[in-house]
Amino acid sequence: MARALDVVSSRSALLIMREAFYGTTRFDDFAERADISAPVAAARLRELVEDGLLEREPYREPGQRTRMSYRLTDKGADLVPVLVALMQWGDHWLQPAGPPVILRHRECGETVHAELSCAAGHQVSADDLELAVGPARS
Amino acid sequence: MARALDVVSSRSALLIMREAFYGTTRFDDFAERADISAPVAAARLRELVEDGLLEREPYREPGQRTRMSYRLTDKGADLVPVLVALMQWGDHWLQPAGPPVILRHRECGETVHAELSCAAGHQVSADDLELAVGPARS
DNA sequence: CCGTATCCACAACGATACTG
DNA sequence: CAGTATCGTTGTGGATACGG
């Protein structure tokens, strides 16, 4: 987890990732929607590309010059549960007016949330957890 | 989510929360296990108590003077899915040796992970998501 | 053992101005 | 539109030293 935090522990990094998850691809849109300044957006986008969470892809609209678009890689998309869990927590505890954005399952239309579950499919609450030392524990 | 990040966007805050989740309650243990300096631990613990994620509770062992212990509040415990999702991501993408800590379901012994699911009980992947504007969208 | 006080370094961020 | 350059401010964090 400490390593994960080295990559995404800054406010702007998570906000950029949220926007990428929302489907934002263009520089100015990242800056505006995440409400961060352009220099910060530039720095963060560069780092996130370096770390393999986003990929820069040139594209060209007919008659326009080449632009860059930023999209989630698999590594970046795998961070979505973190983003959703964070939104959920913020909506529940810090947002009096209720969630500004609602996530739905495309197939059935039901609302989506992040939760803990075990390999047997049970839903797990935080105090049903047992901790065990894994292979990489020094 | 931006509000959530105002509370927990710092590296040390999440590491402290992880330790609290692991069951750490004492000042020195927080500093040592999260590998942060004592002043930072003190500052972060104070802020997390102010924000209602942890609660300070005096306790006294027989014959000892009063000590303080820090424990998760409901608000803090509700952050556990975020922590688990973050660990999972770090273990998968940044930790070549595999997970240092394994979480198990107390009842059935199976490993636990964070995932997205919908109100109908389906497991949901990141690209099965649809975004809708919620009540608090300005 | 449980912190606090001080000082310092560096990272994060915003504002502004500028370029292709 | 898509950035870069520079500057100043604040936040985050380590080191050290100190007090209950």
mmCIF file of C-alpha atoms (C1' of nucleotides) in Angstrom:
data_model
loop_
_atom_site.group_PDB
_atom_site.id
_atom_site.type_symbol
_atom_site.label_atom_id
_atom_site.label_comp_id
_atom_site.label_asym_id
_atom_site.label_seq_id
_atom_site.Cartn_x
_atom_site.Cartn_y
_atom_site.Cartn_z
ATOM 1 C CA MET A 1 0.000 0.000 0.000
ATOM 2 C CA ALA A 2 2.866 2.343 0.707
ATOM 3 C CA ARG A 3 4.025 1.858 -2.874
ATOM 4 C CA ALA A 4 0.546 2.550 -4.163
ATOM 5 C CA LEU A 5 0.559 5.778 -2.211
ATOM 6 C CA ASP A 6 3.835 6.805 -3.778
ATOM 7 C CA VAL A 7 1.992 6.840 -7.081
ATOM 8 C CA VAL A 8 -1.411 8.264 -6.189
ATOM 9 C CA SER A 9 -1.140 9.980 -2.826
ATOM 10 C CA SER A 10 -1.606 13.442 -4.216
ATOM 11 C CA ARG A 11 -4.947 15.090 -4.474
ATOM 12 C CA SER A 12 -4.486 16.032 -8.111
ATOM 13 C CA ALA A 13 -3.467 12.512 -9.157
ATOM 14 C CA LEU A 14 -6.689 10.967 -7.887
ATOM 15 C CA LEU A 15 -8.789 13.753 -9.342
ATOM 16 C CA ILE A 16 -7.139 13.277 -12.733
ATOM 17 C CA MET A 17 -7.785 9.542 -12.498
ATOM 18 C CA ARG A 18 -11.394 10.201 -11.633
ATOM 19 C CA GLU A 19 -11.783 12.350 -14.721
ATOM 20 C CA ALA A 20 -10.102 9.743 -16.901
ATOM 21 C CA PHE A 21 -12.554 7.229 -15.458
ATOM 22 C CA TYR A 22 -15.400 9.588 -16.312
ATOM 23 C CA GLY A 23 -14.179 9.587 -19.875
ATOM 24 C CA THR A 24 -12.243 12.828 -20.082
ATOM 25 C CA THR A 25 -9.430 12.652 -22.598
ATOM 26 C CA ARG A 26 -8.314 16.193 -23.323
ATOM 27 C CA PHE A 27 -5.877 18.371 -21.446
ATOM 28 C CA ASP A 28 -8.043 21.376 -20.830
ATOM 29 C CA ASP A 29 -10.959 19.261 -19.741
ATOM 30 C CA PHE A 30 -8.803 17.542 -17.124
ATOM 31 C CA ALA A 31 -7.699 20.862 -15.700
ATOM 32 C CA GLU A 32 -11.152 22.389 -15.713
ATOM 33 C CA ARG A 33 -13.209 19.456 -14.446
ATOM 34 C CA ALA A 34 -10.734 18.393 -11.799
ATOM 35 C CA ASP A 35 -10.461 22.060 -10.860
ATOM 36 C CA ILE A 36 -6.693 22.173 -10.866
ATOM 37 C CA SER A 37 -4.338 24.609 -12.552
ATOM 38 C CA ALA A 38 -2.840 23.869 -15.932
ATOM 39 C CA PRO A 39 0.745 23.455 -14.689
ATOM 40 C CA VAL A 40 -0.386 20.909 -12.119
ATOM 41 C CA ALA A 41 -2.466 19.077 -14.676
ATOM 42 C CA ALA A 42 0.534 18.913 -16.996
ATOM 43 C CA ALA A 43 2.867 17.631 -14.301
ATOM 44 C CA ARG A 44 0.419 15.050 -13.029
ATOM 45 C CA LEU A 45 -0.544 13.791 -16.479
ATOM 46 C CA ARG A 46 3.112 13.313 -17.313
ATOM 47 C CA GLU A 47 3.753 11.369 -14.112
ATOM 48 C CA LEU A 48 0.673 9.229 -14.523
ATOM 49 C CA VAL A 49 1.753 8.353 -18.051
ATOM 50 C CA GLU A 50 5.260 7.540 -16.776
ATOM 51 C CA ASP A 51 3.770 5.313 -14.109
ATOM 52 C CA GLY A 52 1.665 3.517 -16.685
ATOM 53 C CA LEU A 53 -1.773 4.552 -15.431
ATOM 54 C CA LEU A 54 -2.607 6.612 -18.474
ATOM 55 C CA GLU A 55 -1.497 6.460 -22.059
ATOM 56 C CA ARG A 56 -0.956 9.358 -24.374
ATOM 57 C CA GLU A 57 -2.264 8.847 -27.832
ATOM 58 C CA PRO A 58 -1.998 11.241 -30.738
ATOM 59 C CA TYR A 59 -5.111 11.721 -32.809
ATOM 60 C CA ARG A 60 -6.059 14.027 -35.581
ATOM 61 C CA GLU A 61 -9.431 15.338 -36.500
ATOM 62 C CA PRO A 62 -9.876 16.025 -40.190
ATOM 63 C CA GLY A 63 -8.361 19.367 -41.043
ATOM 64 C CA GLN A 64 -6.964 19.890 -37.559
ATOM 65 C CA ARG A 65 -3.454 19.501 -36.299
ATOM 66 C CA THR A 66 -2.441 16.573 -34.122
ATOM 67 C CA ARG A 67 -3.725 16.501 -30.544
ATOM 68 C CA MET A 68 -2.985 14.298 -27.609
ATOM 69 C CA SER A 69 -5.563 12.279 -25.779
ATOM 70 C CA TYR A 70 -5.141 10.538 -22.444
ATOM 71 C CA ARG A 71 -6.843 7.270 -21.709
ATOM 72 C CA LEU A 72 -6.797 4.730 -18.906
ATOM 73 C CA THR A 73 -4.511 1.749 -19.271
ATOM 74 C CA ASP A 74 -5.406 -1.582 -17.681
ATOM 75 C CA LYS A 75 -3.297 -0.604 -14.710
ATOM 76 C CA GLY A 76 -5.181 2.654 -14.442
ATOM 77 C CA ALA A 77 -8.590 1.083 -14.907
ATOM 78 C CA ASP A 78 -7.774 -1.344 -12.129
ATOM 79 C CA LEU A 79 -7.726 1.602 -9.776
ATOM 80 C CA VAL A 80 -11.436 2.215 -10.331
ATOM 81 C CA PRO A 81 -12.558 0.347 -7.199
ATOM 82 C CA VAL A 82 -10.393 2.719 -5.156
ATOM 83 C CA LEU A 83 -12.002 5.717 -6.823
ATOM 84 C CA VAL A 84 -15.494 4.360 -6.361
ATOM 85 C CA ALA A 85 -14.869 3.500 -2.719
ATOM 86 C CA LEU A 86 -13.531 6.985 -2.129
ATOM 87 C CA MET A 87 -16.502 8.649 -3.816
ATOM 88 C CA GLN A 88 -18.861 6.526 -1.843
ATOM 89 C CA TRP A 89 -17.205 7.434 1.422
ATOM 90 C CA GLY A 90 -17.148 11.115 0.565
ATOM 91 C CA ASP A 91 -20.782 11.068 -0.526
ATOM 92 C CA HIS A 92 -21.826 9.314 2.632
ATOM 93 C CA TRP A 93 -19.859 11.236 5.233
ATOM 94 C CA LEU A 94 -18.968 14.583 3.719
ATOM 95 C CA GLN A 95 -21.639 15.444 1.199
ATOM 96 C CA PRO A 96 -24.853 16.627 2.812
ATOM 97 C CA ALA A 97 -26.657 16.996 -0.499
ATOM 98 C CA GLY A 98 -26.142 13.433 -1.658
ATOM 99 C CA PRO A 99 -24.056 11.968 -4.460
ATOM 100 C CA PRO A 100 -23.340 14.290 -7.387
ATOM 101 C CA VAL A 101 -22.771 11.327 -9.695
ATOM 102 C CA ILE A 102 -24.496 7.970 -9.632
ATOM 103 C CA LEU A 103 -23.019 4.802 -11.054
ATOM 104 C CA ARG A 104 -25.259 2.191 -12.601
ATOM 105 C CA HIS A 105 -24.755 -1.310 -13.870
ATOM 106 C CA ARG A 106 -25.175 -1.150 -17.630
ATOM 107 C CA GLU A 107 -26.931 -4.484 -17.823
ATOM 108 C CA CYS A 108 -29.517 -4.148 -15.108
ATOM 109 C CA GLY A 109 -29.595 -0.443 -14.317
ATOM 110 C CA GLU A 110 -29.056 -0.917 -10.583
ATOM 111 C CA THR A 111 -26.760 1.375 -8.644
ATOM 112 C CA VAL A 112 -23.200 0.240 -8.168
ATOM 113 C CA HIS A 113 -21.067 0.400 -5.045
ATOM 114 C CA ALA A 114 -17.694 -0.843 -3.815
ATOM 115 C CA GLU A 115 -17.707 -3.597 -1.239
ATOM 116 C CA LEU A 116 -15.599 -6.325 0.264
ATOM 117 C CA SER A 117 -16.327 -9.877 -0.648
ATOM 118 C CA CYS A 118 -14.619 -13.213 -0.213
ATOM 119 C CA ALA A 119 -13.689 -15.821 -2.773
ATOM 120 C CA ALA A 120 -16.772 -17.814 -1.796
ATOM 121 C CA GLY A 121 -18.943 -14.873 -2.776
ATOM 122 C CA HIS A 122 -20.006 -13.709 0.666
ATOM 123 C CA GLN A 123 -20.246 -10.048 1.367
ATOM 124 C CA VAL A 124 -17.762 -9.178 4.101
ATOM 125 C CA SER A 125 -17.908 -6.367 6.623
ATOM 126 C CA ALA A 126 -14.825 -4.682 8.018
ATOM 127 C CA ASP A 127 -14.938 -6.562 11.298
ATOM 128 C CA ASP A 128 -15.400 -9.960 9.681
ATOM 129 C CA LEU A 129 -11.812 -9.681 8.555
ATOM 130 C CA GLU A 130 -8.929 -11.782 9.733
ATOM 131 C CA LEU A 131 -5.371 -10.789 8.980
ATOM 132 C CA ALA A 132 -2.765 -13.302 7.910
ATOM 133 C CA VAL A 133 0.866 -12.840 7.076
ATOM 134 C CA GLY A 134 1.458 -13.268 3.365
ATOM 135 C CA PRO A 135 4.440 -14.496 1.339
ATOM 136 C CA ALA A 136 6.161 -11.121 0.997
ATOM 137 C CA ARG A 137 6.087 -10.111 4.646
ATOM 138 C CA SER A 138 9.696 -9.305 5.503
ATOM 139 C CA MET B 1 -14.537 12.762 -3.826
ATOM 140 C CA ALA B 2 -12.680 16.039 -3.696
ATOM 141 C CA ARG B 3 -13.888 16.460 -0.123
ATOM 142 C CA ALA B 4 -12.758 12.976 0.752
ATOM 143 C CA LEU B 5 -9.334 13.822 -0.602
ATOM 144 C CA ASP B 6 -9.168 16.912 1.577
ATOM 145 C CA VAL B 7 -9.279 14.558 4.540
ATOM 146 C CA VAL B 8 -7.142 11.633 3.429
ATOM 147 C CA SER B 9 -5.051 12.703 0.491
ATOM 148 C CA SER B 10 -1.792 12.620 2.369
ATOM 149 C CA ARG B 11 0.401 9.586 2.449
ATOM 150 C CA SER B 12 0.710 9.576 6.211
ATOM 151 C CA ALA B 13 -3.046 9.827 6.772
ATOM 152 C CA LEU B 14 -3.749 6.677 4.792
ATOM 153 C CA LEU B 15 -0.877 4.822 6.390
ATOM 154 C CA ILE B 16 -2.150 5.753 9.840
ATOM 155 C CA MET B 17 -5.622 4.576 8.856
ATOM 156 C CA ARG B 18 -4.184 1.315 7.593
ATOM 157 C CA GLU B 19 -2.483 0.747 10.932
ATOM 158 C CA ALA B 20 -5.651 1.581 12.815
ATOM 159 C CA PHE B 21 -7.411 -0.951 10.622
ATOM 160 C CA TYR B 22 -4.722 -3.503 11.437
ATOM 161 C CA GLY B 23 -5.484 -2.938 15.095
ATOM 162 C CA THR B 24 -2.734 -0.571 16.141
ATOM 163 C CA THR B 25 -3.816 1.686 18.981
ATOM 164 C CA ARG B 26 -0.695 3.212 20.493
ATOM 165 C CA PHE B 27 1.211 6.281 19.413
ATOM 166 C CA ASP B 28 4.638 4.744 19.040
ATOM 167 C CA ASP B 29 3.299 1.772 17.145
ATOM 168 C CA PHE B 30 1.641 4.057 14.633
ATOM 169 C CA ALA B 31 4.865 5.913 14.028
ATOM 170 C CA GLU B 32 6.984 2.802 13.805
ATOM 171 C CA ARG B 33 4.720 0.570 11.719
ATOM 172 C CA ALA B 34 3.632 3.273 9.312
ATOM 173 C CA ASP B 35 7.272 4.304 9.146
ATOM 174 C CA ILE B 36 6.674 7.977 9.732
ATOM 175 C CA SER B 37 8.328 10.341 12.179
ATOM 176 C CA ALA B 38 6.812 11.079 15.566
ATOM 177 C CA PRO B 39 5.916 14.713 14.805
ATOM 178 C CA VAL B 40 4.099 13.686 11.658
ATOM 179 C CA ALA B 41 2.301 10.902 13.476
ATOM 180 C CA ALA B 42 1.208 13.360 16.165
ATOM 181 C CA ALA B 43 -0.037 15.900 13.635
ATOM 182 C CA ARG B 44 -1.885 13.343 11.550
ATOM 183 C CA LEU B 45 -3.462 11.597 14.537
ATOM 184 C CA ARG B 46 -4.737 14.917 15.806
ATOM 185 C CA GLU B 47 -6.240 15.794 12.440
ATOM 186 C CA LEU B 48 -7.825 12.378 12.003
ATOM 187 C CA VAL B 49 -9.401 12.688 15.443
ATOM 188 C CA GLU B 50 -10.652 16.170 14.577
ATOM 189 C CA ASP B 51 -12.145 14.837 11.369
ATOM 190 C CA GLY B 52 -13.877 12.044 13.257
ATOM 191 C CA LEU B 53 -12.045 9.104 11.706
ATOM 192 C CA LEU B 54 -10.333 8.085 14.906
ATOM 193 C CA GLU B 55 -11.231 8.501 18.521
ATOM 194 C CA ARG B 56 -8.870 9.078 21.385
ATOM 195 C CA GLU B 57 -9.645 7.104 24.451
ATOM 196 C CA PRO B 58 -7.828 7.228 27.748
ATOM 197 C CA TYR B 59 -7.103 3.925 29.405
ATOM 198 C CA ARG B 60 -5.096 2.894 32.399
ATOM 199 C CA GLU B 61 -3.335 -0.338 33.021
ATOM 200 C CA PRO B 62 -3.123 -1.318 36.674
ATOM 201 C CA GLY B 63 -0.316 0.555 38.352
ATOM 202 C CA GLN B 64 0.434 2.621 35.257
ATOM 203 C CA ARG B 65 -0.422 6.190 34.489
ATOM 204 C CA THR B 66 -3.085 7.058 31.955
ATOM 205 C CA ARG B 67 -2.349 6.397 28.291
ATOM 206 C CA MET B 68 -4.180 7.268 25.131
ATOM 207 C CA SER B 69 -5.382 4.795 22.599
ATOM 208 C CA TYR B 70 -6.644 5.551 19.109
ATOM 209 C CA ARG B 71 -9.389 3.503 17.550
ATOM 210 C CA LEU B 72 -11.443 3.636 14.376
ATOM 211 C CA THR B 73 -14.816 5.324 14.557
ATOM 212 C CA ASP B 74 -17.646 4.187 12.294
ATOM 213 C CA LYS B 75 -16.660 6.903 9.890
ATOM 214 C CA GLY B 76 -13.097 5.652 9.927
ATOM 215 C CA ALA B 77 -14.065 2.003 9.603
ATOM 216 C CA ASP B 78 -16.160 2.899 6.606
ATOM 217 C CA LEU B 79 -12.959 3.819 4.836
ATOM 218 C CA VAL B 80 -11.764 0.208 4.943
ATOM 219 C CA PRO B 81 -12.920 -0.633 1.398
ATOM 220 C CA VAL B 82 -10.728 2.201 0.150
ATOM 221 C CA LEU B 83 -7.751 0.836 2.044
ATOM 222 C CA VAL B 84 -8.348 -2.701 0.849
ATOM 223 C CA ALA B 85 -8.783 -1.606 -2.753
ATOM 224 C CA LEU B 86 -5.564 0.362 -2.525
ATOM 225 C CA MET B 87 -3.622 -2.555 -1.037
ATOM 226 C CA GLN B 88 -4.972 -4.853 -3.672
ATOM 227 C CA TRP B 89 -3.930 -2.534 -6.448
ATOM 228 C CA GLY B 90 -0.481 -2.039 -4.968
ATOM 229 C CA ASP B 91 -0.015 -5.765 -4.442
ATOM 230 C CA HIS B 92 -1.075 -6.518 -7.975
ATOM 231 C CA TRP B 93 0.824 -3.846 -9.872
ATOM 232 C CA LEU B 94 3.678 -2.722 -7.687
ATOM 233 C CA GLN B 95 4.642 -5.605 -5.473
ATOM 234 C CA PRO B 96 6.588 -8.283 -7.344
ATOM 235 C CA ALA B 97 6.834 -10.555 -4.310
ATOM 236 C CA GLY B 98 3.096 -10.814 -3.730
ATOM 237 C CA PRO B 99 0.891 -9.497 -0.944
ATOM 238 C CA PRO B 100 2.593 -8.935 2.428
ATOM 239 C CA VAL B 101 -0.715 -9.242 4.252
ATOM 240 C CA ILE B 102 -3.644 -11.455 3.337
ATOM 241 C CA LEU B 103 -7.214 -10.757 4.396
ATOM 242 C CA ARG B 104 -9.551 -13.626 5.120
ATOM 243 C CA HIS B 105 -13.242 -13.907 5.814
ATOM 244 C CA ARG B 106 -13.536 -14.942 9.434
ATOM 245 C CA GLU B 107 -16.489 -17.220 8.805
ATOM 246 C CA CYS B 108 -15.313 -19.209 5.822
ATOM 247 C CA GLY B 109 -11.593 -18.579 5.670
ATOM 248 C CA GLU B 110 -11.595 -17.475 2.065
ATOM 249 C CA THR B 111 -9.519 -14.527 0.916
ATOM 250 C CA VAL B 112 -11.196 -11.153 0.763
ATOM 251 C CA HIS B 113 -10.996 -8.521 -1.932
ATOM 252 C CA ALA B 114 -12.636 -5.224 -2.857
ATOM 253 C CA GLU B 115 -14.936 -5.242 -5.852
ATOM 254 C CA LEU B 116 -17.755 -3.366 -7.476
ATOM 255 C CA SER B 117 -21.212 -4.796 -7.315
ATOM 256 C CA CYS B 118 -24.699 -3.589 -8.068
ATOM 257 C CA ALA B 119 -27.787 -3.532 -5.913
ATOM 258 C CA ALA B 120 -29.008 -6.680 -7.654
ATOM 259 C CA GLY B 121 -25.906 -8.513 -6.504
ATOM 260 C CA HIS B 122 -24.054 -8.729 -9.786
ATOM 261 C CA GLN B 123 -20.353 -8.273 -9.865
ATOM 262 C CA VAL B 124 -19.575 -5.250 -12.022
ATOM 263 C CA SER B 125 -16.451 -4.505 -13.997
ATOM 264 C CA ALA B 126 -15.190 -1.000 -14.627
ATOM 265 C CA ASP B 127 -16.500 -0.843 -18.175
ATOM 266 C CA ASP B 128 -19.959 -2.118 -17.260
ATOM 267 C CA LEU B 129 -20.515 1.217 -15.605
ATOM 268 C CA GLU B 130 -22.899 3.902 -16.683
ATOM 269 C CA LEU B 131 -22.712 7.387 -15.253
ATOM 270 C CA ALA B 132 -25.781 9.336 -14.282
ATOM 271 C CA VAL B 133 -26.115 12.794 -12.846
ATOM 272 C CA GLY B 134 -27.174 12.661 -9.222
ATOM 273 C CA PRO B 135 -29.210 15.021 -7.053
ATOM 274 C CA ALA B 136 -26.303 17.173 -5.907
ATOM 275 C CA ARG B 137 -24.763 17.866 -9.263
ATOM 276 C CA SER B 138 -24.501 21.632 -9.479
ATOM 277 C "C1'" DC C 1 6.159 5.561 26.767
ATOM 278 C "C1'" DC C 2 3.691 9.601 24.774
ATOM 279 C "C1'" DG C 3 4.087 13.082 22.944
ATOM 280 C "C1'" DT C 4 5.548 18.624 21.791
ATOM 281 C "C1'" DA C 5 8.661 22.389 19.872
ATOM 282 C "C1'" DT C 6 11.664 23.962 16.507
ATOM 283 C "C1'" DC C 7 13.913 24.117 12.327
ATOM 284 C "C1'" DC C 8 14.638 22.864 7.752
ATOM 285 C "C1'" DA C 9 13.984 20.586 3.047
ATOM 286 C "C1'" DC C 10 11.193 19.486 -0.534
ATOM 287 C "C1'" DA C 11 6.833 18.584 -2.850
ATOM 288 C "C1'" DA C 12 2.280 20.269 -4.173
ATOM 289 C "C1'" DC C 13 -0.320 23.816 -5.781
ATOM 290 C "C1'" DG C 14 -2.163 28.328 -7.621
ATOM 291 C "C1'" DA C 15 -1.459 32.656 -10.276
ATOM 292 C "C1'" DT C 16 0.368 34.743 -13.983
ATOM 293 C "C1'" DA C 17 2.535 35.185 -18.189
ATOM 294 C "C1'" DC C 18 3.993 33.186 -22.369
ATOM 295 C "C1'" DT C 19 4.495 29.841 -26.809
ATOM 296 C "C1'" DG C 20 3.123 26.922 -30.848
ATOM 297 C "C1'" DC D 1 -6.336 24.079 -27.673
ATOM 298 C "C1'" DA D 2 -2.284 22.204 -25.394
ATOM 299 C "C1'" DG D 3 0.877 23.070 -23.007
ATOM 300 C "C1'" DT D 4 5.727 25.433 -20.565
ATOM 301 C "C1'" DA D 5 8.202 28.842 -17.422
ATOM 302 C "C1'" DT D 6 8.567 31.283 -13.329
ATOM 303 C "C1'" DC D 7 7.342 32.654 -8.848
ATOM 304 C "C1'" DG D 8 5.462 32.541 -4.287
ATOM 305 C "C1'" DT D 9 2.769 30.019 -0.744
ATOM 306 C "C1'" DT D 10 1.378 26.297 1.837
ATOM 307 C "C1'" DG D 11 1.565 21.397 3.093
ATOM 308 C "C1'" DT D 12 4.032 17.353 4.134
ATOM 309 C "C1'" DG D 13 7.655 15.257 6.289
ATOM 310 C "C1'" DG D 14 12.366 14.224 8.573
ATOM 311 C "C1'" DA D 15 15.810 15.341 12.285
ATOM 312 C "C1'" DT D 16 16.764 16.796 16.566
ATOM 313 C "C1'" DA D 17 15.971 18.112 21.001
ATOM 314 C "C1'" DC D 18 13.076 18.448 24.864
ATOM 315 C "C1'" DG D 19 9.199 17.594 28.713
ATOM 316 C "C1'" DG D 20 5.356 14.849 31.277
#
